[in-house]
JSON list of C-alpha atoms in Angstrom, two decimals:
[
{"chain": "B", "resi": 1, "resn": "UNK", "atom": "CA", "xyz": [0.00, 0.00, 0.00]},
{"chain": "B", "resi": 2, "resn": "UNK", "atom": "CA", "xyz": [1.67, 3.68, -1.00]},
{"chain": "B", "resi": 3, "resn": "UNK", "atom": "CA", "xyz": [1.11, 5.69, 2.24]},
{"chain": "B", "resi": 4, "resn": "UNK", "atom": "CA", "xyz": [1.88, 9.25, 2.51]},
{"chain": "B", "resi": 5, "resn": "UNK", "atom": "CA", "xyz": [2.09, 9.76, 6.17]},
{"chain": "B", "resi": 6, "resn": "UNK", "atom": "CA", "xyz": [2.15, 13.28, 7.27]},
{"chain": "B", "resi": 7, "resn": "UNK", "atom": "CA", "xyz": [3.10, 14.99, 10.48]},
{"chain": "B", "resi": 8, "resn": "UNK", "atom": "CA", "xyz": [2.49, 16.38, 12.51]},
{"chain": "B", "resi": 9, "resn": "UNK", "atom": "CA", "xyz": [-1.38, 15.71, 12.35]},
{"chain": "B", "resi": 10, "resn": "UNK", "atom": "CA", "xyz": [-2.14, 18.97, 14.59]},
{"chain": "B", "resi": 11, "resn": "UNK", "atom": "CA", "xyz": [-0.51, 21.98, 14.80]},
{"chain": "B", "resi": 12, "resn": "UNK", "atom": "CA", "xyz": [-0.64, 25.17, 17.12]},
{"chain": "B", "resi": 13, "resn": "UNK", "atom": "CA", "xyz": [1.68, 27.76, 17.11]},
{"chain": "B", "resi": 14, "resn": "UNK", "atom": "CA", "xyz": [1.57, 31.82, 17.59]},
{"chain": "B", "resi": 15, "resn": "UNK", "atom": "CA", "xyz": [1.70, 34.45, 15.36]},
{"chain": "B", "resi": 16, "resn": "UNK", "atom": "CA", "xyz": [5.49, 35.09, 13.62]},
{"chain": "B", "resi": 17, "resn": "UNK", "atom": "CA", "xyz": [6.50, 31.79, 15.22]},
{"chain": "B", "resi": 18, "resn": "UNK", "atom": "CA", "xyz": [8.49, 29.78, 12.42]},
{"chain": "B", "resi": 19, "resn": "UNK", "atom": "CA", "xyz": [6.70, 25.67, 11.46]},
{"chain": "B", "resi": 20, "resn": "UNK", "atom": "CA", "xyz": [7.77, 22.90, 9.50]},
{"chain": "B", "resi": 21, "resn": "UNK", "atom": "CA", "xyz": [5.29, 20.23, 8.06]},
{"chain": "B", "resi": 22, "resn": "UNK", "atom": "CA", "xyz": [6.80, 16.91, 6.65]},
{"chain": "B", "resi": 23, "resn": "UNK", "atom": "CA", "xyz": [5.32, 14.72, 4.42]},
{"chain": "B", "resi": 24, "resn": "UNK", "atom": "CA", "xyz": [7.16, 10.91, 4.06]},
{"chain": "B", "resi": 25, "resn": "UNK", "atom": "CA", "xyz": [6.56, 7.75, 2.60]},
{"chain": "B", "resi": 26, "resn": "UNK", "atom": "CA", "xyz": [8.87, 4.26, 1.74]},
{"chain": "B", "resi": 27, "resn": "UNK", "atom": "CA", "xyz": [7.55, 4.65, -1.93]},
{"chain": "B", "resi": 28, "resn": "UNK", "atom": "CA", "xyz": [8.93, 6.87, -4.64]},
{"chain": "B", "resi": 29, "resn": "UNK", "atom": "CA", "xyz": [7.22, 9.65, -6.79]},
{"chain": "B", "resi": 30, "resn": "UNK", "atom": "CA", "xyz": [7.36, 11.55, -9.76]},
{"chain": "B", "resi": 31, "resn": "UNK", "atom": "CA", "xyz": [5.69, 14.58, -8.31]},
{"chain": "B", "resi": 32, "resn": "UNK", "atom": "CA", "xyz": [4.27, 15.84, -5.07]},
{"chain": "B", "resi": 33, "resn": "UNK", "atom": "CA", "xyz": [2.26, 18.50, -4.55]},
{"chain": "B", "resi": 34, "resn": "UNK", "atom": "CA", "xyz": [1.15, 20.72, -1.59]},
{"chain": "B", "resi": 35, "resn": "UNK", "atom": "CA", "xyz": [-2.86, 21.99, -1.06]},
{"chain": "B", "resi": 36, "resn": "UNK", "atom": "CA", "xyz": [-4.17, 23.70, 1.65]},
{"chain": "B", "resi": 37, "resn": "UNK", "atom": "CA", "xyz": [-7.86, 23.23, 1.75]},
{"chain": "B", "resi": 38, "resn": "UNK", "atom": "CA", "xyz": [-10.38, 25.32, 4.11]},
{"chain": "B", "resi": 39, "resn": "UNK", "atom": "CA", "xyz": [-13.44, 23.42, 5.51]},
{"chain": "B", "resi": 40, "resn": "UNK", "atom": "CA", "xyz": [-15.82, 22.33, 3.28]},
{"chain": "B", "resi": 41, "resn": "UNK", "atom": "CA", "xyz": [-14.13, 23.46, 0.06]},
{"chain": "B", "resi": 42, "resn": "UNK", "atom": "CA", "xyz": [-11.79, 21.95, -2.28]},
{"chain": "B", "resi": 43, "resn": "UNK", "atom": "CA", "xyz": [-8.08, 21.44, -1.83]},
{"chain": "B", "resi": 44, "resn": "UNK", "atom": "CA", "xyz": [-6.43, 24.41, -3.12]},
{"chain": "B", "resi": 45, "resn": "UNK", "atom": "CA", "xyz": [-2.72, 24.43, -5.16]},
{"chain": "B", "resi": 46, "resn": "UNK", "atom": "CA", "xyz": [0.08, 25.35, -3.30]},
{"chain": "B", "resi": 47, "resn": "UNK", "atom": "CA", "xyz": [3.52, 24.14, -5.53]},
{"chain": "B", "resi": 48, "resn": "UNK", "atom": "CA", "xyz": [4.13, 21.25, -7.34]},
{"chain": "B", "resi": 49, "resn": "UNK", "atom": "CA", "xyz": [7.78, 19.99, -6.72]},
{"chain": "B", "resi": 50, "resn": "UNK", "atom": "CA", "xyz": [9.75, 17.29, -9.52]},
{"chain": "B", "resi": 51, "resn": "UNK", "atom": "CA", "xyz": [12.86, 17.02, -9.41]},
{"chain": "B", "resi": 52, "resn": "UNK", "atom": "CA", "xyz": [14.96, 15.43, -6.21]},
{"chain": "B", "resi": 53, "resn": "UNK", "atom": "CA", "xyz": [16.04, 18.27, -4.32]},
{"chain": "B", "resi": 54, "resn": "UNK", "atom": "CA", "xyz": [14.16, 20.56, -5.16]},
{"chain": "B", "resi": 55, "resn": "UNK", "atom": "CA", "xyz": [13.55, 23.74, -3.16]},
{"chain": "B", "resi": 56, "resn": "UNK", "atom": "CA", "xyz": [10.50, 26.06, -4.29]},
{"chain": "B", "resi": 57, "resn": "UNK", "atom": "CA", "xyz": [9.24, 29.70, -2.46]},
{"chain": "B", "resi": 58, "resn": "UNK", "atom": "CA", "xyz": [6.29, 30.85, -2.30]},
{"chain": "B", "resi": 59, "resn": "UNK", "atom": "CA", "xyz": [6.51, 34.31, -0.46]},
{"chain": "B", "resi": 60, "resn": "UNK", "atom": "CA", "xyz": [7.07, 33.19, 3.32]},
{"chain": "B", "resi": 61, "resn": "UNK", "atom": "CA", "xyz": [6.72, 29.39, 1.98]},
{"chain": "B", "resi": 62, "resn": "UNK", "atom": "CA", "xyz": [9.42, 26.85, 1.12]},
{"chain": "B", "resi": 63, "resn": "UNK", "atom": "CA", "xyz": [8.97, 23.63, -0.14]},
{"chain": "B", "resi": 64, "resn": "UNK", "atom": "CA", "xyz": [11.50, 21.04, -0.70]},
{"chain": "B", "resi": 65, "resn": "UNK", "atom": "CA", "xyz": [11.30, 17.72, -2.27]},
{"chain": "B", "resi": 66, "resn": "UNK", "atom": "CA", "xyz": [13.63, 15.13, -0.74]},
{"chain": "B", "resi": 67, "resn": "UNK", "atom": "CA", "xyz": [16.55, 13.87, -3.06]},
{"chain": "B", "resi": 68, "resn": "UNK", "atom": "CA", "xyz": [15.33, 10.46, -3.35]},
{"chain": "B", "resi": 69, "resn": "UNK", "atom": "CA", "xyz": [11.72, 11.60, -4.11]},
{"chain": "B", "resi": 70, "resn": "UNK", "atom": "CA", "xyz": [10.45, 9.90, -1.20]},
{"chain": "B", "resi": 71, "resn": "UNK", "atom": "CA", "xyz": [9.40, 12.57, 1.03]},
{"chain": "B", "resi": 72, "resn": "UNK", "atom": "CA", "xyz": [8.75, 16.57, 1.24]},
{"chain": "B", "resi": 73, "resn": "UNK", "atom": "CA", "xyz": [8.40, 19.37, 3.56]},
{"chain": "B", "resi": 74, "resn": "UNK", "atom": "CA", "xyz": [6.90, 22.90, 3.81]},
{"chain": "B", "resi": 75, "resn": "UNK", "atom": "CA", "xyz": [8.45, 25.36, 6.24]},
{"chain": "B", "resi": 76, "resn": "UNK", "atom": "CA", "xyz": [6.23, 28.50, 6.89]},
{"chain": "B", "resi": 77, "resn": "UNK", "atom": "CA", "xyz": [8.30, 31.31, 8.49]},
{"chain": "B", "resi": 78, "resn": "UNK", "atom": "CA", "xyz": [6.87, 33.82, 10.77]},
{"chain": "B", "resi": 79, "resn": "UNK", "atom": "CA", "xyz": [3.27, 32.38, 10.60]},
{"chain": "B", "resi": 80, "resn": "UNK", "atom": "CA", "xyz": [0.42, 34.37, 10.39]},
{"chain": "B", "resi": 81, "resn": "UNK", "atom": "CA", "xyz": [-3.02, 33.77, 11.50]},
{"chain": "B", "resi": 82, "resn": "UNK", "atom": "CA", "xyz": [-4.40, 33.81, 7.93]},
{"chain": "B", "resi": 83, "resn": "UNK", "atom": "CA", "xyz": [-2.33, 30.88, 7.35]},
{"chain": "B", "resi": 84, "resn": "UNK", "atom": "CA", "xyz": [-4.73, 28.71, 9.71]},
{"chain": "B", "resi": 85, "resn": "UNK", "atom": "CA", "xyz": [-5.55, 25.42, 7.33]},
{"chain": "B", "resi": 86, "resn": "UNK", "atom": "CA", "xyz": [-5.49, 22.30, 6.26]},
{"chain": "B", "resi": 87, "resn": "UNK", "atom": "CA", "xyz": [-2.35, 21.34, 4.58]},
{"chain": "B", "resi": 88, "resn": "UNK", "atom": "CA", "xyz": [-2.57, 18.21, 2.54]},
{"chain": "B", "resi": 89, "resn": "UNK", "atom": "CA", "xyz": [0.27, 16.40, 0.66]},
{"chain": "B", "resi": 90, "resn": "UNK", "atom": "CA", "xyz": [-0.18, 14.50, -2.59]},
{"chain": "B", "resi": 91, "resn": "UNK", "atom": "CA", "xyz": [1.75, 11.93, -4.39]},
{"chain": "B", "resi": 92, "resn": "UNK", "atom": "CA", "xyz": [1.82, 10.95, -7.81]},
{"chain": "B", "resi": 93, "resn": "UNK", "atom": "CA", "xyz": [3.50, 7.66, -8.84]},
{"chain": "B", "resi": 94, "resn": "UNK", "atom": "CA", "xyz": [2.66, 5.57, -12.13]},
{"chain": "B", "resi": 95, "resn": "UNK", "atom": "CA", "xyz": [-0.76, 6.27, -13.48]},
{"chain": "B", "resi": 96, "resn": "UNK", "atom": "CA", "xyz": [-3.02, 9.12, -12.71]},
{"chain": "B", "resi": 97, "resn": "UNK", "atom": "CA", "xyz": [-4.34, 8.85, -9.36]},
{"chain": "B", "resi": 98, "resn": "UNK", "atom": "CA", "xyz": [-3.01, 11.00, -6.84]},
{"chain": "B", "resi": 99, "resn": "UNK", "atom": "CA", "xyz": [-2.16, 9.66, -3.56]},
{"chain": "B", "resi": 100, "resn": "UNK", "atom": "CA", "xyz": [-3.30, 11.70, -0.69]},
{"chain": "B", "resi": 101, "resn": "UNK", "atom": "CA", "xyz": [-1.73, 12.59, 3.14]},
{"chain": "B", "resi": 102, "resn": "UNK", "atom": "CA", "xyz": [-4.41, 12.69, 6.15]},
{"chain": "B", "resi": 103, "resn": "UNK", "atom": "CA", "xyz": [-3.35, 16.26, 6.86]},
{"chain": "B", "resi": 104, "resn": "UNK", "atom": "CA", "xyz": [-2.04, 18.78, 8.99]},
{"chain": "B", "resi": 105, "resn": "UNK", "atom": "CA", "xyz": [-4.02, 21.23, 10.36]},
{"chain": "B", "resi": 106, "resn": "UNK", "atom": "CA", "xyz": [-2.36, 24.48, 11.05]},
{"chain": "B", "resi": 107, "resn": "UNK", "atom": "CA", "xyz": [-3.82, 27.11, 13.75]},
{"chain": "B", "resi": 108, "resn": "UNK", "atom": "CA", "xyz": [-2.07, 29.99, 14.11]},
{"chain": "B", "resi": 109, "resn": "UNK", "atom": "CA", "xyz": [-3.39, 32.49, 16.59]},
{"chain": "B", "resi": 110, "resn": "UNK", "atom": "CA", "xyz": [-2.72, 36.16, 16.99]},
{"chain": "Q", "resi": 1, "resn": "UNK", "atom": "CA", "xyz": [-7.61, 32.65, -13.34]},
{"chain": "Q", "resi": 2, "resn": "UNK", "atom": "CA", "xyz": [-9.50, 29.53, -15.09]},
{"chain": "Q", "resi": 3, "resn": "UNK", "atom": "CA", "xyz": [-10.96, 27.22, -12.23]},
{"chain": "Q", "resi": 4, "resn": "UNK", "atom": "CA", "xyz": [-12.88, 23.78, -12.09]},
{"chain": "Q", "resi": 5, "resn": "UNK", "atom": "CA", "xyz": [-16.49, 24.37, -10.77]},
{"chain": "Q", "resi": 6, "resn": "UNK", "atom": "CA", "xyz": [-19.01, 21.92, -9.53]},
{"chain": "Q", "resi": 7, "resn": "UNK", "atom": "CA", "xyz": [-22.90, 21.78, -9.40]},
{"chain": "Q", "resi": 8, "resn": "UNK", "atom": "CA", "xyz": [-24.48, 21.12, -7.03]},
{"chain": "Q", "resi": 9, "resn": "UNK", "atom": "CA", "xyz": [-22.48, 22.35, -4.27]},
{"chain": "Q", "resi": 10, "resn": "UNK", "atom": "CA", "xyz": [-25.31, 20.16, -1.79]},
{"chain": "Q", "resi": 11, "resn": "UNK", "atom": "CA", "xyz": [-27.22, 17.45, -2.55]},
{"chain": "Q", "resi": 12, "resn": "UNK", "atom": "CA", "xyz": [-28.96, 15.29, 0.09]},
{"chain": "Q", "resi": 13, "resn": "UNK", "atom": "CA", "xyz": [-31.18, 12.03, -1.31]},
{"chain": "Q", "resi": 14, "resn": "UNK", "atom": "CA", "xyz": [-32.39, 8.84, 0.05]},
{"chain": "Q", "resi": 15, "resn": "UNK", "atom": "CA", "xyz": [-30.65, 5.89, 0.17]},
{"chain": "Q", "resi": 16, "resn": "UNK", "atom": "CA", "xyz": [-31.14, 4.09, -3.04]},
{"chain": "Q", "resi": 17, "resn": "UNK", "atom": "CA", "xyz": [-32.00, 6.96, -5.22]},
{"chain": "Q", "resi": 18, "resn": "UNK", "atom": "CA", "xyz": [-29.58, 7.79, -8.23]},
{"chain": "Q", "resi": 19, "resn": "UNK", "atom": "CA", "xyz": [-27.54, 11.40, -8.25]},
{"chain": "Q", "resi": 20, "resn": "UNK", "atom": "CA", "xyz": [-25.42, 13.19, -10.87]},
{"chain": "Q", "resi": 21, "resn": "UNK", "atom": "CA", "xyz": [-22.93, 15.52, -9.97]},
{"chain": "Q", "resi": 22, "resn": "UNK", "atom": "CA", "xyz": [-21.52, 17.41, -12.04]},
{"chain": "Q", "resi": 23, "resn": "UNK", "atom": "CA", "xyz": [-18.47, 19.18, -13.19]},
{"chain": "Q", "resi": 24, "resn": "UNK", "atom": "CA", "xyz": [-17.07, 21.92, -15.60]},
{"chain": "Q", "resi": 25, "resn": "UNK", "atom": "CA", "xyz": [-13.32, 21.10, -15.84]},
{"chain": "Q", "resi": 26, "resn": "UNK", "atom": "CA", "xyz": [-10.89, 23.88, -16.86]},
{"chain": "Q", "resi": 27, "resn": "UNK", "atom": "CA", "xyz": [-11.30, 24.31, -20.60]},
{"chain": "Q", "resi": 28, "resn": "UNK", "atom": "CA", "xyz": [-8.21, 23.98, -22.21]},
{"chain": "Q", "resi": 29, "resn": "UNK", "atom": "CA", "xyz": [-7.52, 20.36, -19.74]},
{"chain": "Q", "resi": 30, "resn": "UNK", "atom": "CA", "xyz": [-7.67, 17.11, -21.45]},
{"chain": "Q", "resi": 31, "resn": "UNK", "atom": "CA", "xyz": [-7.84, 14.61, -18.16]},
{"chain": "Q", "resi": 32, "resn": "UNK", "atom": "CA", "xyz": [-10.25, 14.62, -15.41]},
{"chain": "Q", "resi": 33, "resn": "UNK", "atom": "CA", "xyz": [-10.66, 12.89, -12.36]},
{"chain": "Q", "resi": 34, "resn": "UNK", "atom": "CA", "xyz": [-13.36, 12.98, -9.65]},
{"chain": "Q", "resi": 35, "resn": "UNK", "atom": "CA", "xyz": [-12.30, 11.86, -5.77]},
{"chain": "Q", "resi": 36, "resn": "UNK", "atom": "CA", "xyz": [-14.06, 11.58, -3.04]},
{"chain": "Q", "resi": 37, "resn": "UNK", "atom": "CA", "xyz": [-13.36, 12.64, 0.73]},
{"chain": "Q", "resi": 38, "resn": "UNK", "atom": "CA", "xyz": [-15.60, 11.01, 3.65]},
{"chain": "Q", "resi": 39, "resn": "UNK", "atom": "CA", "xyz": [-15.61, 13.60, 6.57]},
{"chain": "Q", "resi": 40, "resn": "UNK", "atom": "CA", "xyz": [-12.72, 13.26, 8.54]},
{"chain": "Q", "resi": 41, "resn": "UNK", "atom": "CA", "xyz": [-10.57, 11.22, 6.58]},
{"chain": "Q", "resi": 42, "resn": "UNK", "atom": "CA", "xyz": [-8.18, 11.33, 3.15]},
{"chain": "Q", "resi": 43, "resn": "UNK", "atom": "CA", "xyz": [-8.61, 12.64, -0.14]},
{"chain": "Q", "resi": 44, "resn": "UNK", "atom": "CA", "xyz": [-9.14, 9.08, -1.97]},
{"chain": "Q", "resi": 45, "resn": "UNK", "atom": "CA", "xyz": [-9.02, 8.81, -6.37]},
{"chain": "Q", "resi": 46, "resn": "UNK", "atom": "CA", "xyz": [-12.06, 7.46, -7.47]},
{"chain": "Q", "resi": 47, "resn": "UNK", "atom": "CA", "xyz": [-11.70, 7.38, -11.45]},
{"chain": "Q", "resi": 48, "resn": "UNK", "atom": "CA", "xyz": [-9.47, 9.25, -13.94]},
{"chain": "Q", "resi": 49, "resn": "UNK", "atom": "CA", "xyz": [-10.51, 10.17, -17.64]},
{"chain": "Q", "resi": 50, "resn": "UNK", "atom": "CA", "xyz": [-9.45, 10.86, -21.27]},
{"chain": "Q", "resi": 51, "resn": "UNK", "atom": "CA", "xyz": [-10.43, 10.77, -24.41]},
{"chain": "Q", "resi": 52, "resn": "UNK", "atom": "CA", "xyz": [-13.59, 9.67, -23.38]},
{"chain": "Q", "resi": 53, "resn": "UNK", "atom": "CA", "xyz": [-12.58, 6.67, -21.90]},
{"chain": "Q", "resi": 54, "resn": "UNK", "atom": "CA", "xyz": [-11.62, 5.64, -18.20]},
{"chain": "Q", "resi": 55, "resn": "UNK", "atom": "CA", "xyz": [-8.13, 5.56, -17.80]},
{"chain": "Q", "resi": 56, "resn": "UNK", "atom": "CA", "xyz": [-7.71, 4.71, -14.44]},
{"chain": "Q", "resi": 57, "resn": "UNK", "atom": "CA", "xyz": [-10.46, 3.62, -11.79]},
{"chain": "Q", "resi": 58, "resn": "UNK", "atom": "CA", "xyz": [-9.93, 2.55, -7.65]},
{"chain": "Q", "resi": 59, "resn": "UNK", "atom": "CA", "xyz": [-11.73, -0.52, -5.99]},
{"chain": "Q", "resi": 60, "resn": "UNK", "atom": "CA", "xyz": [-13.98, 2.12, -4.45]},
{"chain": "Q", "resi": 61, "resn": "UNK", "atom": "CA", "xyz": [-15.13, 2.71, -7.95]},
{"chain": "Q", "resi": 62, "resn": "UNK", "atom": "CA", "xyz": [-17.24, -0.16, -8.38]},
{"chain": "Q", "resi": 63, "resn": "UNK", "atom": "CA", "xyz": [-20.40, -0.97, -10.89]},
{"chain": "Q", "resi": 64, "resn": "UNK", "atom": "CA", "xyz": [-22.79, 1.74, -8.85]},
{"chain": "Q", "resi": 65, "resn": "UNK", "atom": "CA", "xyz": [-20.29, 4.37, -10.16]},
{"chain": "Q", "resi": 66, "resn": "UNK", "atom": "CA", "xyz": [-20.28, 5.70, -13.56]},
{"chain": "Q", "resi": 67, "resn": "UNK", "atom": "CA", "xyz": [-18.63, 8.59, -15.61]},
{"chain": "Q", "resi": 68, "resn": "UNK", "atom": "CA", "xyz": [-19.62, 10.77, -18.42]},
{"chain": "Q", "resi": 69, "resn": "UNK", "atom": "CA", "xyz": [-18.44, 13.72, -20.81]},
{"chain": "Q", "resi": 70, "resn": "UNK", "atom": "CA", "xyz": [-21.82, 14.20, -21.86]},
{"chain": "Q", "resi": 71, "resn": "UNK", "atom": "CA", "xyz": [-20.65, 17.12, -23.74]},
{"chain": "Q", "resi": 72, "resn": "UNK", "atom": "CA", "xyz": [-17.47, 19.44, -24.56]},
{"chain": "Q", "resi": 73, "resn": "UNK", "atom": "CA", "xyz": [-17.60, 20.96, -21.21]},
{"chain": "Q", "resi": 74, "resn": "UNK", "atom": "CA", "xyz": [-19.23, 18.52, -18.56]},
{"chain": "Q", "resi": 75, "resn": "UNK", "atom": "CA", "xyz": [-17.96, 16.02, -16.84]},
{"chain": "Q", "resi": 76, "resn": "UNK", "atom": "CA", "xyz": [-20.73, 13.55, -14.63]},
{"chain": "Q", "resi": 77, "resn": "UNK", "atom": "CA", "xyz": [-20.18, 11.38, -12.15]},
{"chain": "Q", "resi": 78, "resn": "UNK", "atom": "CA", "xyz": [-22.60, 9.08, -11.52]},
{"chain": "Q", "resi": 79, "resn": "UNK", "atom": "CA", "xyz": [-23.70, 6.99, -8.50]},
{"chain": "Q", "resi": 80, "resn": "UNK", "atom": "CA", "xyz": [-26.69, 4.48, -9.70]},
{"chain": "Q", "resi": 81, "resn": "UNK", "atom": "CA", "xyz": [-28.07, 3.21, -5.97]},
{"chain": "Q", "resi": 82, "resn": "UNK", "atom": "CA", "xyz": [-26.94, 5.60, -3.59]},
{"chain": "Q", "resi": 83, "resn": "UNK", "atom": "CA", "xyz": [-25.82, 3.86, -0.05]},
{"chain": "Q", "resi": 84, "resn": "UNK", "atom": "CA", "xyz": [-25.62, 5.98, 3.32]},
{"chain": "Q", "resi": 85, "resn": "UNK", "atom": "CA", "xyz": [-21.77, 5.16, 2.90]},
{"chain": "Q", "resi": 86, "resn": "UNK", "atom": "CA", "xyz": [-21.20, 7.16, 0.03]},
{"chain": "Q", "resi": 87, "resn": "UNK", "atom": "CA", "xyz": [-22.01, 10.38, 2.09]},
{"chain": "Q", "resi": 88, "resn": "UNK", "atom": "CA", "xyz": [-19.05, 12.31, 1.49]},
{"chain": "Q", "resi": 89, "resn": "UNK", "atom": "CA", "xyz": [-17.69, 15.61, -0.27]},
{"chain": "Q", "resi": 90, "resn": "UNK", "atom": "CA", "xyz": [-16.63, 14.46, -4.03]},
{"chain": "Q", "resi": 91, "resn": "UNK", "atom": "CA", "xyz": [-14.34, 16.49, -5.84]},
{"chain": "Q", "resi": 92, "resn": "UNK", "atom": "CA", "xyz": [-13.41, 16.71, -9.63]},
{"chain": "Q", "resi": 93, "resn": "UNK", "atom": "CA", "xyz": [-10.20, 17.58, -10.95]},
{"chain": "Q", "resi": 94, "resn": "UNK", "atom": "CA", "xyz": [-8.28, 18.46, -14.24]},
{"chain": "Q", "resi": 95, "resn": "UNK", "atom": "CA", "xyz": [-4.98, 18.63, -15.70]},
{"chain": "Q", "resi": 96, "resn": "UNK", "atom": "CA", "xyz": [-3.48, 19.42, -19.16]},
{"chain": "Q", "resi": 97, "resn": "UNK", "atom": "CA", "xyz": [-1.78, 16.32, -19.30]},
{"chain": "Q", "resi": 98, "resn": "UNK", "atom": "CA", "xyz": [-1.67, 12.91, -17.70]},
{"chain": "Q", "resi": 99, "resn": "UNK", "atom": "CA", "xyz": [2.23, 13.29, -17.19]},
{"chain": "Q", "resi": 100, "resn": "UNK", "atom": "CA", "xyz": [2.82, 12.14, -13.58]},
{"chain": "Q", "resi": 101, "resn": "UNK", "atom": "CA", "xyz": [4.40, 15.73, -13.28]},
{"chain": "Q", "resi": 102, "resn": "UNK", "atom": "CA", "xyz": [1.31, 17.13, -13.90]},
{"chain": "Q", "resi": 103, "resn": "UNK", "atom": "CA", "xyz": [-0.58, 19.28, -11.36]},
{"chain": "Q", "resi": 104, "resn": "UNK", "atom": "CA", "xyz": [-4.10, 18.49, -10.83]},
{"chain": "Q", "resi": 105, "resn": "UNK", "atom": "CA", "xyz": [-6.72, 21.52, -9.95]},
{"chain": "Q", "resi": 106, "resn": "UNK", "atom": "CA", "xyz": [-9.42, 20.84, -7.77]},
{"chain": "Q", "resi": 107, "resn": "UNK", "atom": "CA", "xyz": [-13.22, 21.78, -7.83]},
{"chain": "Q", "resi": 108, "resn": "UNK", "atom": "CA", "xyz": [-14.76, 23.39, -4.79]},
{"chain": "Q", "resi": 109, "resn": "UNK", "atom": "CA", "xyz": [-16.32, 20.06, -4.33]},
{"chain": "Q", "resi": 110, "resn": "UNK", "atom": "CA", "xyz": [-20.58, 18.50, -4.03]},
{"chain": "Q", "resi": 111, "resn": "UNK", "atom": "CA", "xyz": [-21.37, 17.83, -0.49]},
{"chain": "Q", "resi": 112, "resn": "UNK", "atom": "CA", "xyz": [-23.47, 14.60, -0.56]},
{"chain": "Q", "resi": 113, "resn": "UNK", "atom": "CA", "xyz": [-25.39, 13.09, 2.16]},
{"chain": "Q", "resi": 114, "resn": "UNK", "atom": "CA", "xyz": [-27.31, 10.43, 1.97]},
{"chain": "Q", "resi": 115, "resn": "UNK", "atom": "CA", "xyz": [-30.33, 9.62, 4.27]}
]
């Protein structure tokens, strides 16, 4: 079974405090890519990482995709409370379907 | 920006009754792919399309499920018998391509319950 485990599950932190969320698995993929999805709505498109190694920013976001391809991370620096979420990792691997993460949910309070 | 949307946003039925959900995938996208996620848990594929065929489909997606481009611009998903167990927010999807590089954008998702 291709897992995606992500951790940690829950996540609580105060405002301009710095956070990393890691995303692992045994299995290998071509691509992994980051949502953040608010209740009740879709999962939204954060970054798509490829290549082993890679490092992508997205203003006070930075994603890296481990050399082997087997696991990721996202490191939010000084957190702000409109950065509360669900962030959900997704794997793709042979085939089309992507393989999801349970989660972390992020609070960040003021 | 170009975004998947999805009709209804709620639908509640009774158990046994057939329901249609439907999506408008972003226009210039060639694959789709609806997933469902029951409340609580993981995002989990259901199906994957092109070229009017099913390209890829998950045990969950059994004979009760079916998928449809009825038309240049819809995309259907299906459920024939409805059971309380497929109460869950279901979520369509496109990408350009079917590379495994390929991003996939989500739908804001139908809410289903069933009674």
């Amino acid at each position: 079974t291709q897992l995606l485990e992500q951790s940690p599950q829950f996540l609580s932190i105060q405002e301009g405090e710095n956070l990393t969320v890691y995303c692992n698995s045994s299995s290998v993929f071509s691509s992994l890519q980051w949502y953040r999805q608010e209740p009740g709505e879709g999962p939204v498109l954060l970054v798509t990482v490829v290549t082993g190694g890679e490092v992508k920013k997205l203003k006070r976001l930075t994603f890296q995709f481990g050399d082997a391809r087997k696991d990721s991370s996202l490191h939010i620096t000084a957190a702000q409370p409109g950065d509360t979420g669900l962030y959900l990792c997704a794997g793709a691997r042979a085939g089309t379907a992507l393989i999801f993460g349970k989660g972390t949910t992020l609070s960040v309070s003021s | 920006e170009p975004e998947v949307t999805q009709t209804p946003s709620h639908q509640v039925t009774q158990m046994g009754q057939e329901v249609i959900l439907r999506c408008v995938p972003i226009s210039n996208h060639l694959y789709f792919y609806w997933y469902r996620q029951i409340l609580g848990q993981k995002v989990e594929f259901l199906v994957s399309f092109y070229n009017n065929e099913i390209s890829e489909k998950s045990e969950i997606f059994d004979d009760q499920f079916s998928v449809e481009r009825p038309d240049g611009s819809n995309f259907t998903l299906k459920i024939r018998s409805t059971k309380l167990e497929d109460s869950a927010m279901y979520f369509c999807a496109s990408s350009p391509a079917t590379s495994t590089r390929e991003t996939q954008y989500f739908g804001p998702g139908t809410r289903l319950l069933v009674l």
